[in-house]
CSV table of C-alpha atoms in Angstrom, one decimal:
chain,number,residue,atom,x,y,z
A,1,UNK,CA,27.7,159.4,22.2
A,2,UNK,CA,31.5,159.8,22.7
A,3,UNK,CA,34.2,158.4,19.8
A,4,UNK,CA,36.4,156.2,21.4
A,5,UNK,CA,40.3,157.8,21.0
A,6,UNK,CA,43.8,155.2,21.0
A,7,UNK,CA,46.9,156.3,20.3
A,8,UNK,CA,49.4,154.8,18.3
A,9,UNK,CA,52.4,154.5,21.0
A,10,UNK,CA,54.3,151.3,19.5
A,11,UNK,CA,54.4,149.3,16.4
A,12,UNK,CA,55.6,145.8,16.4
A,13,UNK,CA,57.2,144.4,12.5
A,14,UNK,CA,56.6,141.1,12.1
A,15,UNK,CA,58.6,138.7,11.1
A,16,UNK,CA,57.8,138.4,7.4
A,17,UNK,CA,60.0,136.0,4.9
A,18,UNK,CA,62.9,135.4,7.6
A,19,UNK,CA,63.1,139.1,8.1
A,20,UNK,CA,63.6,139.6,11.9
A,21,UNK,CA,60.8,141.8,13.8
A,22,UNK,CA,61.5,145.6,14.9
A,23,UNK,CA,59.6,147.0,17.1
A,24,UNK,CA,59.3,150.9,17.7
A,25,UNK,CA,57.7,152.7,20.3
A,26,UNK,CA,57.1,156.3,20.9
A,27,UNK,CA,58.1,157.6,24.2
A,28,UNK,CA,60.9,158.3,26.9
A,29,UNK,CA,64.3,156.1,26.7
A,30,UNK,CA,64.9,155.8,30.4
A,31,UNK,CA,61.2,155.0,31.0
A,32,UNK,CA,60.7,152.5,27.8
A,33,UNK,CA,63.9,150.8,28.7
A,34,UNK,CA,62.4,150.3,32.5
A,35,UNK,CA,59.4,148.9,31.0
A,36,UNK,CA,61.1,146.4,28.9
A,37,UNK,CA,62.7,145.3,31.7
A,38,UNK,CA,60.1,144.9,33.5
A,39,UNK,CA,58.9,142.9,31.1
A,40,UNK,CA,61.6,140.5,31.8
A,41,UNK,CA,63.2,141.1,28.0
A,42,UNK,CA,67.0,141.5,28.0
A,43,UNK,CA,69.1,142.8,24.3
A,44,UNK,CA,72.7,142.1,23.6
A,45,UNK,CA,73.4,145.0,21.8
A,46,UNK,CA,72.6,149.0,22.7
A,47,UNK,CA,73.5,151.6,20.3
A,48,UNK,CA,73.0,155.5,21.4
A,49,UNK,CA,73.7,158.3,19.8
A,50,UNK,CA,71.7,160.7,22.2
A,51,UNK,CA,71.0,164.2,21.8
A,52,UNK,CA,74.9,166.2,21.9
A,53,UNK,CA,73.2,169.2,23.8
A,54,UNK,CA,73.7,171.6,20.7
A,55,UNK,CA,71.2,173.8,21.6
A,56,UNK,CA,69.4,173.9,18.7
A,57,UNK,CA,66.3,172.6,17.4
A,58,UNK,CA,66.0,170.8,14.2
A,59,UNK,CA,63.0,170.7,11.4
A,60,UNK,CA,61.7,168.5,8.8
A,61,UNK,CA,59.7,170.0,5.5
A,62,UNK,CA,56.4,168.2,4.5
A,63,UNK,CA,54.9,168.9,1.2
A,64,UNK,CA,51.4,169.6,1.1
A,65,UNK,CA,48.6,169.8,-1.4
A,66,UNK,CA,48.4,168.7,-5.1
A,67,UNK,CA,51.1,170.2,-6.0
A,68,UNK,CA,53.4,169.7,-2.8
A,69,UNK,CA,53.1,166.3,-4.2
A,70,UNK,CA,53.9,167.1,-8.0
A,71,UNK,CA,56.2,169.3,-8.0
A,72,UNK,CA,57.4,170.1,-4.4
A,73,UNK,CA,59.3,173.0,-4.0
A,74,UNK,CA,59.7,175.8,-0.8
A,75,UNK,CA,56.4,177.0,-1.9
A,76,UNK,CA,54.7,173.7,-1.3
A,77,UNK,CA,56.4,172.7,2.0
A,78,UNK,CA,55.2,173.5,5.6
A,79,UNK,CA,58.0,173.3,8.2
A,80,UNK,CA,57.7,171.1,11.5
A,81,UNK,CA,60.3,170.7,14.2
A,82,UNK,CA,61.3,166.9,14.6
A,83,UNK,CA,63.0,167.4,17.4
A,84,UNK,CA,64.5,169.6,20.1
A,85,UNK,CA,68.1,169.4,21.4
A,86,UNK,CA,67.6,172.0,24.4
A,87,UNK,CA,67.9,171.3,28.3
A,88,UNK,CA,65.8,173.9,30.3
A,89,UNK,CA,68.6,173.0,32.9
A,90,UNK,CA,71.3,173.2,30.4
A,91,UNK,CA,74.1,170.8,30.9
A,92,UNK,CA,73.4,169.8,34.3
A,93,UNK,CA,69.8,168.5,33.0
A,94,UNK,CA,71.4,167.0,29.9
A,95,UNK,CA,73.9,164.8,32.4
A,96,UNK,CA,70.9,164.4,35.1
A,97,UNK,CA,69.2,162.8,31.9
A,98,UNK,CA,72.1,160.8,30.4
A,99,UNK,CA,72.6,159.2,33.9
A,100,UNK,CA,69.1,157.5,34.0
A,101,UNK,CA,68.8,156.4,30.2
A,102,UNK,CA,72.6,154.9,31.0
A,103,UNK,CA,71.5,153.0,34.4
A,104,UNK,CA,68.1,151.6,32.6
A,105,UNK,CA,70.3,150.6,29.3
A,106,UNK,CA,72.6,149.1,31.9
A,107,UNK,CA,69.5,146.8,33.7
A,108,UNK,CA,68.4,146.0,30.1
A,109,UNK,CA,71.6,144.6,28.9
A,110,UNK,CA,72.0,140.3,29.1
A,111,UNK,CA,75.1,139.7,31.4
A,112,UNK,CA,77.3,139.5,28.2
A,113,UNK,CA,75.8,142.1,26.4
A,114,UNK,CA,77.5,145.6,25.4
A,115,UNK,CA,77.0,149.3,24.9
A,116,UNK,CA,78.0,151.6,22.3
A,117,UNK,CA,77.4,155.2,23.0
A,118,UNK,CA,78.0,157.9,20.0
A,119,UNK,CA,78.7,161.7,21.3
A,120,UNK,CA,80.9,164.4,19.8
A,121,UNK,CA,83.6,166.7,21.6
A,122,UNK,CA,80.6,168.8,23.5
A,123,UNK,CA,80.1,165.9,26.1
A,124,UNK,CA,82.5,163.4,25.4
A,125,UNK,CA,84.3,163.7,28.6
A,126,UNK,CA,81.0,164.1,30.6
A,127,UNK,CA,79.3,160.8,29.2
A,128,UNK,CA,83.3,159.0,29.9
A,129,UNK,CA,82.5,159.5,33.4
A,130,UNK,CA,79.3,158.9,33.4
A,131,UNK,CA,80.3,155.5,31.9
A,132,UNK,CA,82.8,154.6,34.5
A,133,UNK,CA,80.2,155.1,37.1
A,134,UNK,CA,77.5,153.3,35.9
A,135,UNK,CA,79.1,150.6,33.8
A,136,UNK,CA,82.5,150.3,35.8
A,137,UNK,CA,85.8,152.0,34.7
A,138,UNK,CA,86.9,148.2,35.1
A,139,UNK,CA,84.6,147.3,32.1
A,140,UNK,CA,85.8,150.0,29.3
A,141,UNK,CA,86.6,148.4,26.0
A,142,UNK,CA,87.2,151.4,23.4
A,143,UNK,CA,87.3,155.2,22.8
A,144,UNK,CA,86.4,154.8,19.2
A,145,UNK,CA,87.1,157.8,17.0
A,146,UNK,CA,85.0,158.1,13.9
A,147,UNK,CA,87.1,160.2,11.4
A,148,UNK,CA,84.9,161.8,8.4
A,149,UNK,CA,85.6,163.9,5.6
A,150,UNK,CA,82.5,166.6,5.2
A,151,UNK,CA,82.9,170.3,3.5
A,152,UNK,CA,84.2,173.2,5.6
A,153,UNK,CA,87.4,174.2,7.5
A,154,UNK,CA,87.3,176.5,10.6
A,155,UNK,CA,89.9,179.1,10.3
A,156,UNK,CA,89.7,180.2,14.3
A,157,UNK,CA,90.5,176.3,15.4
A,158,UNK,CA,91.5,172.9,14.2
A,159,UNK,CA,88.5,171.4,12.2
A,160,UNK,CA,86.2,169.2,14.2
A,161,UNK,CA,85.8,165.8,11.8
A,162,UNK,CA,85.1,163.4,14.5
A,163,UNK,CA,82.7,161.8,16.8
A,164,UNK,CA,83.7,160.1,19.5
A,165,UNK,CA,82.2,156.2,20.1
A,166,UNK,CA,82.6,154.7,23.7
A,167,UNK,CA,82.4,150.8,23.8
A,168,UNK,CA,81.5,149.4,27.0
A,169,UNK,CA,81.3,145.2,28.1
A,170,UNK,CA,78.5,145.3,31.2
A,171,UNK,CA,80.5,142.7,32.6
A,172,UNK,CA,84.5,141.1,31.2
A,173,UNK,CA,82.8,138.1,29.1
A,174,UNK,CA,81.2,140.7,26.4
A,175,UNK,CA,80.5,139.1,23.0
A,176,UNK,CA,83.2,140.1,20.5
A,177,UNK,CA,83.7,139.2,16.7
A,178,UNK,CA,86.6,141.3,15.4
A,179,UNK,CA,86.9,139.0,12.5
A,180,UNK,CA,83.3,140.4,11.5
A,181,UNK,CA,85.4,144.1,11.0
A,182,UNK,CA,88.9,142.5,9.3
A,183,UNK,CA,90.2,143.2,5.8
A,184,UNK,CA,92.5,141.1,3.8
A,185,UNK,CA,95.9,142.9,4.4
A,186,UNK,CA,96.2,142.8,0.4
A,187,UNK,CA,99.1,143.6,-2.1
A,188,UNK,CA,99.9,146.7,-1.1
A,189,UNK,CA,103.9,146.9,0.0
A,190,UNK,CA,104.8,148.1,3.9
A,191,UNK,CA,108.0,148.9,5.5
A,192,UNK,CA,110.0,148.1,2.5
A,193,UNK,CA,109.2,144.4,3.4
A,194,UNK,CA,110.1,141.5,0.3
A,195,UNK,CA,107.4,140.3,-1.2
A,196,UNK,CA,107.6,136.0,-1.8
A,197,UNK,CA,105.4,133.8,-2.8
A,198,UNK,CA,105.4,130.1,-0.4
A,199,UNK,CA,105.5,126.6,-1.3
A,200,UNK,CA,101.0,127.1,-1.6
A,201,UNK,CA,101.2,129.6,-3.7
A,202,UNK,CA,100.5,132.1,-1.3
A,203,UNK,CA,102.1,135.4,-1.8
A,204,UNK,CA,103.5,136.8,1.6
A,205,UNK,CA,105.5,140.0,2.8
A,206,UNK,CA,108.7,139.1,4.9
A,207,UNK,CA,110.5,141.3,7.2
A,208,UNK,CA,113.8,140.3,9.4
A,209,UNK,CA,114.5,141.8,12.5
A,210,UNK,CA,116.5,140.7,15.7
A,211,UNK,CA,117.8,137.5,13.7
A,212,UNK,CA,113.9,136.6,13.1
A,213,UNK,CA,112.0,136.4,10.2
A,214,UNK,CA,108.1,137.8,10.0
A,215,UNK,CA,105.7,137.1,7.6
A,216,UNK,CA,102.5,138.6,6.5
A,217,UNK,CA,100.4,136.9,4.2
A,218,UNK,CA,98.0,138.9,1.4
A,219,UNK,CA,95.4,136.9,2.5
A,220,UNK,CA,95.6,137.6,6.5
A,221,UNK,CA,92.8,139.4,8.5
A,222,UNK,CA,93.9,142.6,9.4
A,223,UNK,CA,91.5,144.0,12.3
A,224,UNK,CA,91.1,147.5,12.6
A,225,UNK,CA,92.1,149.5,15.1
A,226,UNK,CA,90.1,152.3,17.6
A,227,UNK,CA,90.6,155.0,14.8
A,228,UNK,CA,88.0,154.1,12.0
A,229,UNK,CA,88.8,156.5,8.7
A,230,UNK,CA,87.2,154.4,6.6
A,231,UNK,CA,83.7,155.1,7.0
A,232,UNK,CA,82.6,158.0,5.0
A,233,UNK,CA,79.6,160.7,6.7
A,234,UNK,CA,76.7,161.0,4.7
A,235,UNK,CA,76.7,163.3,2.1
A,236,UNK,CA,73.9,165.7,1.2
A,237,UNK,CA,72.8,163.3,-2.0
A,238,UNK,CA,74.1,159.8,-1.0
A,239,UNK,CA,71.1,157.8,-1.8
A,240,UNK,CA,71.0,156.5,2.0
A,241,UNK,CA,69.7,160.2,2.6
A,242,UNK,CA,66.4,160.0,4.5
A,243,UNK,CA,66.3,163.9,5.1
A,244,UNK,CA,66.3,163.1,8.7
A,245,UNK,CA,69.3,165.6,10.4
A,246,UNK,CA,71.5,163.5,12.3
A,247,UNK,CA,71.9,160.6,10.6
A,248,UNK,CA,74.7,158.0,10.5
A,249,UNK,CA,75.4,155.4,7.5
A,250,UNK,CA,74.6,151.9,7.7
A,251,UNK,CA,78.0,151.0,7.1
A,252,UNK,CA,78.8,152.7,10.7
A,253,UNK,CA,75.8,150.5,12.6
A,254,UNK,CA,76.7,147.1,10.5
A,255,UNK,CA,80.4,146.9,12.2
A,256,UNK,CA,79.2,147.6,15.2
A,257,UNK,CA,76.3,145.3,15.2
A,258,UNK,CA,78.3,142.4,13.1
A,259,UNK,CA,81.5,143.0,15.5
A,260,UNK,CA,79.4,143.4,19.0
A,261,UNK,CA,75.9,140.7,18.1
A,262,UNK,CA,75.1,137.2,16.3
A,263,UNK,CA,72.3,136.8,14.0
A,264,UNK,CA,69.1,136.3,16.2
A,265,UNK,CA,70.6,138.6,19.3
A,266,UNK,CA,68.5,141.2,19.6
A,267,UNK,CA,69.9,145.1,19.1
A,268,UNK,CA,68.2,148.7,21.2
A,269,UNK,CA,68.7,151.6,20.1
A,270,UNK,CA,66.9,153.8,22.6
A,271,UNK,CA,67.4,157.4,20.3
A,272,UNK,CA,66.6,155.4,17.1
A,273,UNK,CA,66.3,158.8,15.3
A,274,UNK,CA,66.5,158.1,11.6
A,275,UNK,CA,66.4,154.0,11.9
A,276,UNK,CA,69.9,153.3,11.0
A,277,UNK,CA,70.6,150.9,13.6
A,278,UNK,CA,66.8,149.0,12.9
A,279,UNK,CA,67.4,148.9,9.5
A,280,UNK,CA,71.1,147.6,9.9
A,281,UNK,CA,70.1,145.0,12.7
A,282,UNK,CA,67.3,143.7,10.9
A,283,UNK,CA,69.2,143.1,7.5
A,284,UNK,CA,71.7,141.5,8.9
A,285,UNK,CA,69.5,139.0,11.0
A,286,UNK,CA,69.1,140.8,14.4
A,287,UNK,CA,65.9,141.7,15.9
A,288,UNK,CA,65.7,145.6,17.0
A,289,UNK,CA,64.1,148.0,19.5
A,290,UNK,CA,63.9,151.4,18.8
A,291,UNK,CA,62.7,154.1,21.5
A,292,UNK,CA,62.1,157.4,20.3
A,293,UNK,CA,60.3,160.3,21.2
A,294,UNK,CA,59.7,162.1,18.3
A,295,UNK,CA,56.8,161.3,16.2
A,296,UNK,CA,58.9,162.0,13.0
A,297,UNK,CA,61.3,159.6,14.3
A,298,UNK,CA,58.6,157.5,14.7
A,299,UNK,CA,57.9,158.3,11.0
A,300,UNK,CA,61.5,157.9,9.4
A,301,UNK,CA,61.4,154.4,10.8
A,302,UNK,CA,58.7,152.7,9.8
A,303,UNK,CA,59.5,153.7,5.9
A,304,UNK,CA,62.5,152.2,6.9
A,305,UNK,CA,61.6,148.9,8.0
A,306,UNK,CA,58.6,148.4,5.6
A,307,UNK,CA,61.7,148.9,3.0
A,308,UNK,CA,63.7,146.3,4.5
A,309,UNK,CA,60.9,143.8,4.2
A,310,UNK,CA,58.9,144.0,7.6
A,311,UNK,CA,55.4,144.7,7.9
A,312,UNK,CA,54.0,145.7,11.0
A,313,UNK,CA,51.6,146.6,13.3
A,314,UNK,CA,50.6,149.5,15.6
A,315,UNK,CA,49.9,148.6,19.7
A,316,UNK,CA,47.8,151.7,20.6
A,317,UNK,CA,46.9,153.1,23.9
A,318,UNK,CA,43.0,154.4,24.9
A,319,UNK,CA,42.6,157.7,25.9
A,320,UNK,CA,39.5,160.5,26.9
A,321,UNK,CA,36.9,160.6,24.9
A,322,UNK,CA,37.2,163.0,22.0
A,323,UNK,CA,35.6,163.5,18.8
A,324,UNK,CA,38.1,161.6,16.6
A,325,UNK,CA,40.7,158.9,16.4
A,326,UNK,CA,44.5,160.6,17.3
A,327,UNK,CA,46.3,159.0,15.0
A,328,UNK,CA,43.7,157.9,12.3
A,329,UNK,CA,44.3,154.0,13.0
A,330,UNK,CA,41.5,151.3,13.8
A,331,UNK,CA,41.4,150.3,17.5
A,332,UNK,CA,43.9,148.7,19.5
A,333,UNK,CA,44.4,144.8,17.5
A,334,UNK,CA,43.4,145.5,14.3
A,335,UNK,CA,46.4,145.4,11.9
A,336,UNK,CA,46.4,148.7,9.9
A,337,UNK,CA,48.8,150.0,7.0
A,338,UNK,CA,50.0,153.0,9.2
A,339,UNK,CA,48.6,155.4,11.9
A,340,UNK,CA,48.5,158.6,9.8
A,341,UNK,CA,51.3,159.7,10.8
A,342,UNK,CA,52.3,160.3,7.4
């Protein structure tokens, strides 16, 4: 008699102790987002950053045996790829791709959801376009430019230390909190302006120009602007560090997710990768969606979530008969710790 095989294609985390649920499911982003829809869900928030069509394929190390686990080491490591950033059709594919998960990200957004799509300088202007067409030139909000400080300098052209962030409303009434991203403008002195203190106590800068006066309190919001310098990249041993290539800080995913959703919205991100977005949606009170196709992905984001609090469950899929389970869980609607992936 034939084993019954599943496949663990999604996991849904609970909510557990007023930790919002995540759910994660292995497979396509155009497809999955189609099937959501057709589920008749709808998100407020979509965060991509999609493949940048390097050309290379990148590799994870897993430690094996006793002594993988003691001491780890080169030695003790077998080497997998996670994931491959190669178009058979080179950029024509890569666009031809782009274009669908776009127009299915589109059809999942609520009518005053918005998009935020992370590239670099290989496709920036390609995806630009792309977002005119399918989102409406008429709906553009922001070119964001992430500026990051990482080791290096080119000595044949200008060093490249930004990404590029496109911020786009599906319709004009997008949800927008630019208080959630403001700083006080503090004590530092600008423009030679006098610094006075009112009749509150509260200690303002004063400038006079054209017979009029301007003042600008310590305490005022100061909202950033379309160039964010603030935000440092990861470095090699910042203790965010899930050794998964790729990945962005949470400081990155909680302003956009603080400026662009409420707590209880619901955020996608349909190349959750590493789980930054997840992780950043669900601490701050958002539930999340994360499509992926890699299994390591897959991986990388359940640690994640089972850190921030979640627990979760695996929805699995039947398939031929063969002589053993794929993914070493129980059958489809049992809870299980994990689906030995790990």
């Amino acid at each position: 008699m034939g084993i019954e095989r599943f496949a663990c294609v999604r996991e849904v985390h609970a909510q557990q102790k007023d930790v919002p649920g995540a759910e994660i499911i292995l497979g396509d982003a155009a497809a999955e987002a189609e099937s959501l829809c057709a589920q008749g869900r709808a998100v407020q928030l979509i965060y991509i950053d999609p493949p940048f069509n390097t050309g290379q394929e990148f590799h994870f190390a897993q430690s094996v045996g006793e002594q993988g686990y003691k001491r780890g080491g080169p030695a003790n490591r077998i080497t997998h790829v996670a994931y491959t950033d190669r178009f058979e059709e080179g950029q024509d594919g890569y666009l031809r791709m782009m274009r669908e998960v776009l127009l299915s990200a589109r059809r999942l957004l609520d009518a005053r959801g918005s998009i935020y799509v992370h590239v670099d300088y290989r496709t920036s202007a390609h995806i630009r376009l792309l977002l005119d067409e399918v989102f409406g030139a008429e709906n553009f909000v922001n070119e964001i430019i992430w500026h990051y400080r990482s080791g290096g300098r080119a000595t044949r052209h200008f060093g490249r230390k930004h990404d590029t962030i496109f911020l786009y409303g599906k319709k004009r009434g997008y949800r927008f909190n630019a208080l959630f991203a403001a700083s006080p403008r503090g004590k530092a002195r600008r423009n030679h302006m006098k610094r006075q203190i009112d009749e509150n106590g509260r200690t303002f800068f004063s400038i006079r120009s054209n017979g009029k006066l301007y003042k600008y309190y310590e305490d005022d919001p100061v909202y950033p602007s379309d160039v964010w310098d603030d935000i440092p990249h990861l470095q090699q041993k910042d203790p965010e560090r899930t050794l998964y290539d790729t990945q962005k800080p949470l400081a990155l995913l909680e302003r956009i997710i603080g400026v662009s959703s409420g707590p209880g919205d619901t955020v996608a991100d349909l190349f959750c990768g590493s789980g930054t977005a997840l992780e950043a949606a669900v601490r701050m009170g958002r539930s999340a969606v994360g499509v992926d196709a890699s299994i390591h992905a897959h991986n990388v984001c359940r640690k994640r979530m089972l850190a921030a609090g979640a627990d979760f469950s695996c929805v699995h899929e039947k398939l031929p008969t063969a002589s053993r389970s794929a993914c070493g869980c129980r059958p489809a609607g049992i809870r299980t710790a994990g689906c030995g992936w790990d």
